mmCIF file of C-alpha atoms in Angstrom:
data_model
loop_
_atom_site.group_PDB
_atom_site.id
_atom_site.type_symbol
_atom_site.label_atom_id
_atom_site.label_comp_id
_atom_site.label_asym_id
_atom_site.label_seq_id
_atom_site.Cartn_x
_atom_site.Cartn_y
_atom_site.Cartn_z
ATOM 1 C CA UNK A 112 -19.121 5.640 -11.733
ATOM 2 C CA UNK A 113 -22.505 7.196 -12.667
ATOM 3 C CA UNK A 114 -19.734 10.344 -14.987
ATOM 4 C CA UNK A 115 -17.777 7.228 -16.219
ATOM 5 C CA UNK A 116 -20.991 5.640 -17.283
ATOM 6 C CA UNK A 117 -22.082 8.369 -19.567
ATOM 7 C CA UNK A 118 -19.049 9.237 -21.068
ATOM 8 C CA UNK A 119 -19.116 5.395 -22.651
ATOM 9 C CA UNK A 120 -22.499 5.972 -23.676
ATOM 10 C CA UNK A 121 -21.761 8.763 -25.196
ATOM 11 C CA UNK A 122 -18.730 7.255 -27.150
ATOM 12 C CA UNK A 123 -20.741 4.235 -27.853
ATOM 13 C CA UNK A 124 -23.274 7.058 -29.247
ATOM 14 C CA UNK A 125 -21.113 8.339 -31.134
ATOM 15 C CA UNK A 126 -19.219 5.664 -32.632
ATOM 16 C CA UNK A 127 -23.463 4.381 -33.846
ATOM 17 C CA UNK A 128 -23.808 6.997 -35.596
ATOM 18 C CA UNK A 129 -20.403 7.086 -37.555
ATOM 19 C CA UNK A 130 -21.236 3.674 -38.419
ATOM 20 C CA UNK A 131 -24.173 4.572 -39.474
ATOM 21 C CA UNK A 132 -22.935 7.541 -41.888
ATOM 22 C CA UNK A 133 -20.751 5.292 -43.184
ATOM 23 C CA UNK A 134 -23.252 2.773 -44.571
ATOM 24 C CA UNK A 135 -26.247 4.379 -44.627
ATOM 25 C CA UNK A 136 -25.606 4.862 -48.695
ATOM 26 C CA UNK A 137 -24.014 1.746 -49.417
ATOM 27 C CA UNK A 138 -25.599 -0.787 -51.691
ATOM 28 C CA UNK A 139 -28.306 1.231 -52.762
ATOM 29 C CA UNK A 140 -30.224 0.588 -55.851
ATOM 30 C CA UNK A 141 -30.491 2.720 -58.770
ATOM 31 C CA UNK A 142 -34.152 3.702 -58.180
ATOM 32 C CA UNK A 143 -34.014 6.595 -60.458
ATOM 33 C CA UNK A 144 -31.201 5.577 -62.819
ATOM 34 C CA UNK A 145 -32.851 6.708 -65.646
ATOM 35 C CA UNK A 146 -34.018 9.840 -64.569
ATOM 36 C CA UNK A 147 -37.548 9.454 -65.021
ATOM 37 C CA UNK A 148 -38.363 10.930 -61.786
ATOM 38 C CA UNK A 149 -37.255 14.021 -59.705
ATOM 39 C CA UNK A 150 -34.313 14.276 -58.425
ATOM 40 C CA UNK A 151 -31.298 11.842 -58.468
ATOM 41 C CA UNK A 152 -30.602 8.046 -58.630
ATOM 42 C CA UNK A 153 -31.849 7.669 -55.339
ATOM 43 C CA UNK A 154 -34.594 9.506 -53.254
ATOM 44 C CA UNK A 155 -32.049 8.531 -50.204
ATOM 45 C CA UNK A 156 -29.054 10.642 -51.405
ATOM 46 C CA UNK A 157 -28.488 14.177 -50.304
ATOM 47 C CA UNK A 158 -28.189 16.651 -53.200
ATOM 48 C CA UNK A 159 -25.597 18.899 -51.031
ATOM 49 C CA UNK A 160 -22.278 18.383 -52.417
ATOM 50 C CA UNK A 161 -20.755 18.332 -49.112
ATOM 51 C CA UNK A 162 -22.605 15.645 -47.611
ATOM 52 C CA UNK A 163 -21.700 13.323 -50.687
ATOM 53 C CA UNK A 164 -18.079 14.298 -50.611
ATOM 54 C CA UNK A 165 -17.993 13.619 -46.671
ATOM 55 C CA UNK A 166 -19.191 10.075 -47.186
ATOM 56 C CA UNK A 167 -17.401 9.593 -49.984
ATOM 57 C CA UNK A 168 -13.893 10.627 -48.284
ATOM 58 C CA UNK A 169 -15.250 8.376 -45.367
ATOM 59 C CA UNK A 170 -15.611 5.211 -47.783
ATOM 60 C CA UNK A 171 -12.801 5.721 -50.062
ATOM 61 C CA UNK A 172 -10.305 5.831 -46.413
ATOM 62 C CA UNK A 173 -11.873 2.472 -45.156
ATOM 63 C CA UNK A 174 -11.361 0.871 -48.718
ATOM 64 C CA UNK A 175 -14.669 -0.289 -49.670
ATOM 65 C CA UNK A 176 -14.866 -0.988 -53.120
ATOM 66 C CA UNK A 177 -16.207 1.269 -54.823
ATOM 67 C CA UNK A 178 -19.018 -0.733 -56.421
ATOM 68 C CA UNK A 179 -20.624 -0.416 -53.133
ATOM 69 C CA UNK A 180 -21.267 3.440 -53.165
ATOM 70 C CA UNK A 181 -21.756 3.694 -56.559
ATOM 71 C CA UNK A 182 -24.716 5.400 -56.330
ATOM 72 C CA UNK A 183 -23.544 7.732 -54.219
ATOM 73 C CA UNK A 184 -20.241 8.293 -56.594
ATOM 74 C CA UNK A 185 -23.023 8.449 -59.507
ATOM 75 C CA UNK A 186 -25.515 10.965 -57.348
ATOM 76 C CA UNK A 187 -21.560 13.144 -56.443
ATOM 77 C CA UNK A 188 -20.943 13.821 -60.285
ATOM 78 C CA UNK A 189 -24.313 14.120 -61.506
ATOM 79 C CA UNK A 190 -24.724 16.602 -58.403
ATOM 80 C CA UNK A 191 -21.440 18.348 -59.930
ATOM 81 C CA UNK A 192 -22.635 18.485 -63.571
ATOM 82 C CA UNK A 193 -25.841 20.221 -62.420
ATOM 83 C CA UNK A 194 -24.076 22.618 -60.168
ATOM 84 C CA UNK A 195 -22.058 23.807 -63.854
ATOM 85 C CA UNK A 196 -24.847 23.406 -65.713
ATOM 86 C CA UNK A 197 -27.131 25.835 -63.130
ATOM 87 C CA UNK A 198 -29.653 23.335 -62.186
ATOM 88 C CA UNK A 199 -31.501 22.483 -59.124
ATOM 89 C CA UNK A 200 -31.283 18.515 -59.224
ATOM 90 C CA UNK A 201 -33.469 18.387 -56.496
ATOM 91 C CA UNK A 202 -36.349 19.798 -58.133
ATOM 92 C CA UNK A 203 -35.842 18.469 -61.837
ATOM 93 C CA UNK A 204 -38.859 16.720 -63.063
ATOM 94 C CA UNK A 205 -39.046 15.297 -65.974
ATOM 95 C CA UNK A 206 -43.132 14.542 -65.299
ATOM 96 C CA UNK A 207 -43.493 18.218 -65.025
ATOM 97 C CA UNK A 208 -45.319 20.207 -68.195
ATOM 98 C CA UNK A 209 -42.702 20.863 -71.000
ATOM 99 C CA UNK A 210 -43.725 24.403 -69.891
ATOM 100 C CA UNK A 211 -42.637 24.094 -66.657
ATOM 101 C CA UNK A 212 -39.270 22.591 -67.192
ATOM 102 C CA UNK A 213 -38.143 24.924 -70.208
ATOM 103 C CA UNK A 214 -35.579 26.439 -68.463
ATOM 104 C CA UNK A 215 -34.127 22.998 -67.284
ATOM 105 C CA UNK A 216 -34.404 22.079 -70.937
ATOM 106 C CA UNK A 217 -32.592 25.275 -72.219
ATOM 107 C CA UNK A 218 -29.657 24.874 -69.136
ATOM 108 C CA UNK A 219 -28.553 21.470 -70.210
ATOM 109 C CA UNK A 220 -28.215 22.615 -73.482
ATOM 110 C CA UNK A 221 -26.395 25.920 -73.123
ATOM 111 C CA UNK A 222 -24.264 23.878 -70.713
ATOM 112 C CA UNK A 223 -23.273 21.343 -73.315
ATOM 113 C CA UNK A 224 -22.794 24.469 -75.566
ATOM 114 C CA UNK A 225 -20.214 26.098 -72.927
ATOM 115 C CA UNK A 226 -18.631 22.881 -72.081
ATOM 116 C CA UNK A 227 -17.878 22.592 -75.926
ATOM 117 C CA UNK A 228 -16.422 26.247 -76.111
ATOM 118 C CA UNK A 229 -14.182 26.010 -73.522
ATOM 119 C CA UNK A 230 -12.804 23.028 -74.099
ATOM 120 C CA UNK A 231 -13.068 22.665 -78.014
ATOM 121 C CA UNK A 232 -10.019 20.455 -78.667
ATOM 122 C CA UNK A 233 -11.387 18.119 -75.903
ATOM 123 C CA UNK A 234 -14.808 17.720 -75.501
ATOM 124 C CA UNK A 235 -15.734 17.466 -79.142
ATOM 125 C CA UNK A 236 -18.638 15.482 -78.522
ATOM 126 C CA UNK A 237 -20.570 18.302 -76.326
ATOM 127 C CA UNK A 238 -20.508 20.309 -79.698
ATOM 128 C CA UNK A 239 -22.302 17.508 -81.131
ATOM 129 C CA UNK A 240 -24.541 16.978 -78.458
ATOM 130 C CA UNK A 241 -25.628 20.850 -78.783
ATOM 131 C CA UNK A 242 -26.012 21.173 -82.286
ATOM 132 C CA UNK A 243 -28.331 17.698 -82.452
ATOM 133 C CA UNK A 244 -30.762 19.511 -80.053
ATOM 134 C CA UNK A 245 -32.550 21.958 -81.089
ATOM 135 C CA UNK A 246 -35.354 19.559 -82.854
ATOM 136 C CA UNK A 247 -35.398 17.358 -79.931
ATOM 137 C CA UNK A 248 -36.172 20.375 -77.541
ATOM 138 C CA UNK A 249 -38.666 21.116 -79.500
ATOM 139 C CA UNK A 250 -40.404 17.424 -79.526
ATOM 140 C CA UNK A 251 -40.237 18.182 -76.164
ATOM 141 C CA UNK A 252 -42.019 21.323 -76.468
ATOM 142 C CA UNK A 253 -44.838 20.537 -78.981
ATOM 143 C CA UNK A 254 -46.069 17.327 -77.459
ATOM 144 C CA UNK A 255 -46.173 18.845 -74.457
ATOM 145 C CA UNK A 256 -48.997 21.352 -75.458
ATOM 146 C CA UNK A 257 -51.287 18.438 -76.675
ATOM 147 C CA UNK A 258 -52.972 16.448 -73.623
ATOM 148 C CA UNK A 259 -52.774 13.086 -75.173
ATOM 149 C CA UNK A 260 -49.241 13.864 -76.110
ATOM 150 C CA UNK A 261 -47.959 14.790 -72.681
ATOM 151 C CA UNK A 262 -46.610 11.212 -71.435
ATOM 152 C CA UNK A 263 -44.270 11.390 -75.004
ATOM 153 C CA UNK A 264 -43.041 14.658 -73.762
ATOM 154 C CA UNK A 265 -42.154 13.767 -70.783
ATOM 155 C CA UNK A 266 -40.266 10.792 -72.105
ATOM 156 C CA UNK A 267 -37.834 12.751 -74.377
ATOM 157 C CA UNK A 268 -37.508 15.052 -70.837
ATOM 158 C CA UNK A 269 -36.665 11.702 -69.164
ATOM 159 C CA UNK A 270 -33.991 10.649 -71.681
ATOM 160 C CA UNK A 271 -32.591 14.362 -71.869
ATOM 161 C CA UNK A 272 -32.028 14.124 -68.277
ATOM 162 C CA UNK A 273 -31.037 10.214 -68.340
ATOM 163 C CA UNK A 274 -28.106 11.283 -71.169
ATOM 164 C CA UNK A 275 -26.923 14.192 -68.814
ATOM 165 C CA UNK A 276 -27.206 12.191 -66.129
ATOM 166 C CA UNK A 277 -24.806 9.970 -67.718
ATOM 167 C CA UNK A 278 -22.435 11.614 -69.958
ATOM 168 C CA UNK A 279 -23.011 15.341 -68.338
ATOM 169 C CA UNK A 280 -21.666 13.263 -65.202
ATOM 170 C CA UNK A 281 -19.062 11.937 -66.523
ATOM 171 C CA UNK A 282 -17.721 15.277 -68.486
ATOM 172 C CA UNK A 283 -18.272 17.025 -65.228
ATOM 173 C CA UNK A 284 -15.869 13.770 -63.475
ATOM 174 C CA UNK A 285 -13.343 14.088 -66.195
ATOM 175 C CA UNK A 286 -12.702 18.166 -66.078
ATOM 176 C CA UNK A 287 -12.831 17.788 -62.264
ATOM 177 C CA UNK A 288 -11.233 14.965 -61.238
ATOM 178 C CA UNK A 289 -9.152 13.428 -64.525
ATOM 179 C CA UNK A 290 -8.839 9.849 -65.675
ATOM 180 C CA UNK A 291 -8.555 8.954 -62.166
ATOM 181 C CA UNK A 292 -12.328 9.884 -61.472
ATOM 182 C CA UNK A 293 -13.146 8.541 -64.693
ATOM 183 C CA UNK A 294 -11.391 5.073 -63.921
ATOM 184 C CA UNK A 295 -13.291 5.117 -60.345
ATOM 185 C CA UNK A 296 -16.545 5.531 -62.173
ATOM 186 C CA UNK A 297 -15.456 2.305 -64.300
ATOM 187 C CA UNK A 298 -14.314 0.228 -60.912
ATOM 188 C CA UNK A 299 -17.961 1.074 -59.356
ATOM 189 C CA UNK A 300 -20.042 -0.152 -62.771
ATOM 190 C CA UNK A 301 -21.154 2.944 -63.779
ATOM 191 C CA UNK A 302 -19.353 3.307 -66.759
ATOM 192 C CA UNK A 303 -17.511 -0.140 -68.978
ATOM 193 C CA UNK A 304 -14.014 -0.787 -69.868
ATOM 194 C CA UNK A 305 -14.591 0.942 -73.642
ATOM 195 C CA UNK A 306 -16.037 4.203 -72.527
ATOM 196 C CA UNK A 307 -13.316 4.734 -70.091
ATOM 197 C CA UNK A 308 -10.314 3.839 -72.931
ATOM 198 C CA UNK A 309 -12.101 6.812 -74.831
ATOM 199 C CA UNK A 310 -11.740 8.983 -72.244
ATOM 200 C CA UNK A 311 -7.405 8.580 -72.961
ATOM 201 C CA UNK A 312 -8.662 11.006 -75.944
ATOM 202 C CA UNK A 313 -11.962 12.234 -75.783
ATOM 203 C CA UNK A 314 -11.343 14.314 -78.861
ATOM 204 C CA UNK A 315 -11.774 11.361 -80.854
ATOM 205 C CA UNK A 316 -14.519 9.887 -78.660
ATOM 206 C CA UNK A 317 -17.287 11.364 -80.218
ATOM 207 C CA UNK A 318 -18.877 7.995 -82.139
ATOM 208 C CA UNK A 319 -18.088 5.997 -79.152
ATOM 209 C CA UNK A 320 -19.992 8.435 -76.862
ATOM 210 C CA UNK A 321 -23.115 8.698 -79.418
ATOM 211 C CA UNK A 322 -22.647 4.568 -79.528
ATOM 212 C CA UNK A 323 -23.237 5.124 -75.493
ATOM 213 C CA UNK A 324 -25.777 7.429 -75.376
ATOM 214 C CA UNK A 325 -28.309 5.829 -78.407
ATOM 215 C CA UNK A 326 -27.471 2.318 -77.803
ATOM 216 C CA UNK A 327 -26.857 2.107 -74.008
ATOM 217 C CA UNK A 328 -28.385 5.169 -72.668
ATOM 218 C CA UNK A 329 -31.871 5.739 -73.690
ATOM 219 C CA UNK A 330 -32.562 3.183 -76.248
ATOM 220 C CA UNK A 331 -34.716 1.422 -73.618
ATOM 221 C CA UNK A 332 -36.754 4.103 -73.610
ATOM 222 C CA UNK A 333 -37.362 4.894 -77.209
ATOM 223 C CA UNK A 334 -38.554 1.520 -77.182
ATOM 224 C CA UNK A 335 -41.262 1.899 -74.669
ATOM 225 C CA UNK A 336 -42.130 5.132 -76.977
ATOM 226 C CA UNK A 337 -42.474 3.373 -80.041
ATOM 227 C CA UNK A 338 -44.608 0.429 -78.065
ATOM 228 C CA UNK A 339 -47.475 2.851 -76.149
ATOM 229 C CA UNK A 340 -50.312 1.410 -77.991
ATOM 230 C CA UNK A 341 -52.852 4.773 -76.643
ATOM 231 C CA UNK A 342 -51.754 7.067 -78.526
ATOM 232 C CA UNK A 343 -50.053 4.491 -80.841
ATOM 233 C CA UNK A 344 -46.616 5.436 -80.270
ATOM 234 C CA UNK A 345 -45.231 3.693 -83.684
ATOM 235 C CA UNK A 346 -47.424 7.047 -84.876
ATOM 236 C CA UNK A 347 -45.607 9.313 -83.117
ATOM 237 C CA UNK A 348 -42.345 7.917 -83.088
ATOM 238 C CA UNK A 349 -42.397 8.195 -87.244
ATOM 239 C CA UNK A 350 -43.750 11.440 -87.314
ATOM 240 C CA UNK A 351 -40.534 12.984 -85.036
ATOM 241 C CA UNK A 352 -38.796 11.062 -87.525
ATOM 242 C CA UNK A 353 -40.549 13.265 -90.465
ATOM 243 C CA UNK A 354 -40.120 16.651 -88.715
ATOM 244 C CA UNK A 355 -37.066 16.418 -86.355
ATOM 245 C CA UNK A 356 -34.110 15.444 -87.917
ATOM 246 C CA UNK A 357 -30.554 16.183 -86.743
ATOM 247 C CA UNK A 358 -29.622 19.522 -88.094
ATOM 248 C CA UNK A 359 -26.177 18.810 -88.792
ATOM 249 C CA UNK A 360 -25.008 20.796 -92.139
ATOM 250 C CA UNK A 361 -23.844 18.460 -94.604
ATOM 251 C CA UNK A 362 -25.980 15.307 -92.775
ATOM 252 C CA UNK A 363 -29.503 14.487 -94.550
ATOM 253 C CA UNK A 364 -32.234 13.974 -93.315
ATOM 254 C CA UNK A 365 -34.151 10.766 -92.231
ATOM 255 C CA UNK A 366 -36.199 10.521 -95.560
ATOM 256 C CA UNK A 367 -33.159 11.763 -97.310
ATOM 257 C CA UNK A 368 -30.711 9.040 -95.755
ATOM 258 C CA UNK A 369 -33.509 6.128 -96.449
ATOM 259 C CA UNK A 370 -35.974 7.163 -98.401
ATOM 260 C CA UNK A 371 -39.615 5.389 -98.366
ATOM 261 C CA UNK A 372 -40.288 4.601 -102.133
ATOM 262 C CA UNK A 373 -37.779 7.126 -103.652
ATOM 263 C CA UNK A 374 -40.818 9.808 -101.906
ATOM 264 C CA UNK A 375 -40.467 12.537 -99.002
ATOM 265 C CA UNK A 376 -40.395 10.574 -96.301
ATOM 266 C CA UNK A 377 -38.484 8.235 -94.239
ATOM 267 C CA UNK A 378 -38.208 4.207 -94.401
ATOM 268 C CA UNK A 379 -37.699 3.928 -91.129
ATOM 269 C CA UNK A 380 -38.353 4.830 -87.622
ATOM 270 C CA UNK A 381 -35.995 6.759 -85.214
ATOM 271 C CA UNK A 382 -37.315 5.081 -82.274
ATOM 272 C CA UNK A 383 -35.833 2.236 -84.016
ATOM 273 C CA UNK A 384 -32.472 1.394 -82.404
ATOM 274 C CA UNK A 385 -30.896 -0.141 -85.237
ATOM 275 C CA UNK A 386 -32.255 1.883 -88.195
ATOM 276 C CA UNK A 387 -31.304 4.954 -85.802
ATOM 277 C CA UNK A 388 -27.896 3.916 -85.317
ATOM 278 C CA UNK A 389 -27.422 3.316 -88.915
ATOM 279 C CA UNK A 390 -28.257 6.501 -89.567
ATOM 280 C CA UNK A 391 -26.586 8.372 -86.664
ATOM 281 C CA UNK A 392 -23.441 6.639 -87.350
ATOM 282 C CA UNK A 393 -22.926 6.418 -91.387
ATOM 283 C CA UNK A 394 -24.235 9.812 -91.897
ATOM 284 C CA UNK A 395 -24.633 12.193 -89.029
ATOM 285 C CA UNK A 396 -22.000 11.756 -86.738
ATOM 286 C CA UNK A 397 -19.259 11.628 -89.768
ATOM 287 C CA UNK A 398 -21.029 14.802 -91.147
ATOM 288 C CA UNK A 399 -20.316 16.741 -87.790
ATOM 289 C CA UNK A 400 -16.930 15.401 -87.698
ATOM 290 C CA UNK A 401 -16.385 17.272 -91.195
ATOM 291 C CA UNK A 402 -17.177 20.206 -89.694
ATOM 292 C CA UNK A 403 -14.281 22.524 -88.999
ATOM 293 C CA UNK A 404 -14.034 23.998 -85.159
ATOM 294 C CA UNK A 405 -14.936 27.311 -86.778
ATOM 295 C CA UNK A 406 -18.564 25.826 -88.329
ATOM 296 C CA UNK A 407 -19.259 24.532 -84.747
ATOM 297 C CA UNK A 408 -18.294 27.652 -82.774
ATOM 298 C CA UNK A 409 -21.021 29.699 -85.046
ATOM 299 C CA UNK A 410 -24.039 27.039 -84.816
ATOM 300 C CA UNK A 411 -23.657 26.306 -80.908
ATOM 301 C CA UNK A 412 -23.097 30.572 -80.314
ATOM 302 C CA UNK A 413 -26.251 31.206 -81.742
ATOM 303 C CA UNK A 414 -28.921 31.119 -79.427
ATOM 304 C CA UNK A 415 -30.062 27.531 -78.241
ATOM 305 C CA UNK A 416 -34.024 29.607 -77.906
ATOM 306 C CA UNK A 417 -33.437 30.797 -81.147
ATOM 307 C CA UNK A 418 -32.743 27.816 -82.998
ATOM 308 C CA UNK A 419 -35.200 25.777 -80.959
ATOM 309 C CA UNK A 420 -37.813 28.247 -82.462
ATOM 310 C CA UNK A 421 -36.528 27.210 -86.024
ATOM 311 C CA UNK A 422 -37.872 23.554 -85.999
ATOM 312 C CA UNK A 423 -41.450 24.704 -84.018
ATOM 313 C CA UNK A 424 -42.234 27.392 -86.380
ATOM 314 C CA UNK A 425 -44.098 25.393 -88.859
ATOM 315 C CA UNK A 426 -45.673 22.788 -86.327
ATOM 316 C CA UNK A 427 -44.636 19.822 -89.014
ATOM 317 C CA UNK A 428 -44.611 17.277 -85.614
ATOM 318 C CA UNK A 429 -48.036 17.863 -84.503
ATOM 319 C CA UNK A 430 -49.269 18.533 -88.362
ATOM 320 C CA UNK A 431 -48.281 15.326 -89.386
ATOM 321 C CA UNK A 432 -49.856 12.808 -86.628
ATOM 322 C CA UNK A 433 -53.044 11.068 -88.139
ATOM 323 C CA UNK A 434 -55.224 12.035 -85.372
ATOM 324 C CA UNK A 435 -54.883 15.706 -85.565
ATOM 325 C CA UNK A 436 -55.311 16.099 -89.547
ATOM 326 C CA UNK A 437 -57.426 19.055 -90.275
ATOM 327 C CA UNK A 438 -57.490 20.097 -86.813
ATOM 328 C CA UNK A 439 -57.110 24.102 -86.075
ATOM 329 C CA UNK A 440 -53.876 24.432 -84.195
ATOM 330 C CA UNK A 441 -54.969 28.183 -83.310
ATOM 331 C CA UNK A 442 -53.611 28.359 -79.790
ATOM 332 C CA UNK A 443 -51.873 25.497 -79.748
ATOM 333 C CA UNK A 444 -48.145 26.968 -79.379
#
């Protein structure tokens, strides 16, 4: 009696705890789904690919929808883009010094680079994604070496990681799993009916994924940029506007686009969703799609540290905010 009594409490042990593996990560909120803090889209999800892939096997054979573990299905192919892309997700930070996270910076963009040359009939928009960074990794880079500039660098860190958190994921579902992981991401909310028809031919899916990522993804957060009153962000905003534009060849610049009284600089602000996408879409994304394969293999082979050096070496970002006019930047970079 006493044996037959503890082999039922051991099944009944047992059967607790694959219950609770098999809900513990259901219905969890996207804490993190912007990636403004360390890690992934929950602190609750295990960064081991196994662990995700074991639950997720476990819920897909039960038939829960997925829009139950979607962020677990989220945390699996964000886990999977950062295993390509050479990146501890556990430990990225976007509240970390510039400084600290260069190499993070640097890996995201090399992996967009790779992504692009291995697949260049395919995934046309990494190419674009690569070549439009450069100036933003270096926002990144300068405001970080000012101390009332830090929280603005951390931002652009937050909405590198939020866009590779987003479309890195879903490139890394689509080369690993096809449309079918592409339509699961769609059936769980992550991703809407129009950015999953794209995915039919991502060749041509480069203005629809740029629509995603500036319009969607992190134009939330160049709002809250452009509306920090200390340092006035509306400031800072317009001065990356000055001294980072998108170095597309054959694309102008902001100033050049929209010029403020026929002069040098821009009528608008970047942080600006609509102004931005007006730009973005009627002049820089149609002058990358002129370039030929050959014009993109040469810009995104070159050295992302090398070209990231191009737009710091004259300082223009931190030369043209207000409040640092005649200041010596001696030991600044």
């Amino acid at each position: 009696m006493r044996v037959l009594m503890v082999v039922a409490a051991l099944v009944l042990g047992s059967m607790g705890a694959t219950k609770a593996d098999t809900v513990d990560y259901l219905d969890l909120p996207l804490v993190n789904g912007n990636g403004e803090q360390r890690g992934g889209v929950h602190p609750d999800l295990p960064s081991d690919r196994a662990a995700i892939e074991q639950a997720l096997t476990a819920y897909r054979a039960k038939g829960i929808a997925p829009a139950r573990f979607r962020a677990l299905l989220w945390q699996y192919w964000i886990v999977r883009a950062a295993e390509d892309a050479g990146v501890n997700l556990s430990e990225w930070d976007p509240q970390r010094s510039a400084a600290s996270n260069r190499a993070v910076i640097f890996a995201v963009y090399d992996f967009y680079a790779k992504l692009y040359l291995t697949h260049p009939d395919t995934l046309r928009w990494m190419g674009f994604a690569n070549i439009g960074a450069p100036a933003f990794a270096a926002g990144m880079l300068d405001l970080g070496t000012v101390p009332e500039l830090r929280w603005f660098s951390s931002m652009l860190m937050s909405m590198q990681k939020h866009i590779f958190m987003d479309l890195g994921a879903m490139h890394a579902a689509y080369l690993h799993g096809g449309m079918k992981a592409v339509e699961e991401l769609r059936d769980a909310g992550i991703i809407d009916a129009d950015t999953t028809a794209a995915w039919a031919d991502p060749a041509q899916a480069v203005m629809e994924f740029s629509s995603r990522e500036q319009n969607l993804v992190i134009a939330d957060q160049f709002d809250r940029m452009r509306s920090r009153l200390l340092p006035p962000g509306e400031m800072v905003t317009y001065a990356i506007t000055v001294a980072g534009p998108m170095p597309v060849p054959g694309g102008k610049t902001p100033a050049q686009y929209r010029p403020l009284f026929g002069g040098p600089l821009p009528a608008f602000n970047y942080a600006d969703r609509v102004a931005r996408w007006d730009f973005l879409s009627n002049d820089t994304v149609p002058a990358y799609e002129r370039l030929g394969k050959d014009a993109v293999h040469r810009i995104v082979q070159r050295p992302f540290a090398e070209r990231v050096a191009d737009y710091r070496a004259t300082g223009r970002l931190l030369d043209l905010l207000p409040f640092r006019s005649g200041e010596s930047r001696t030991g600044v970079r």
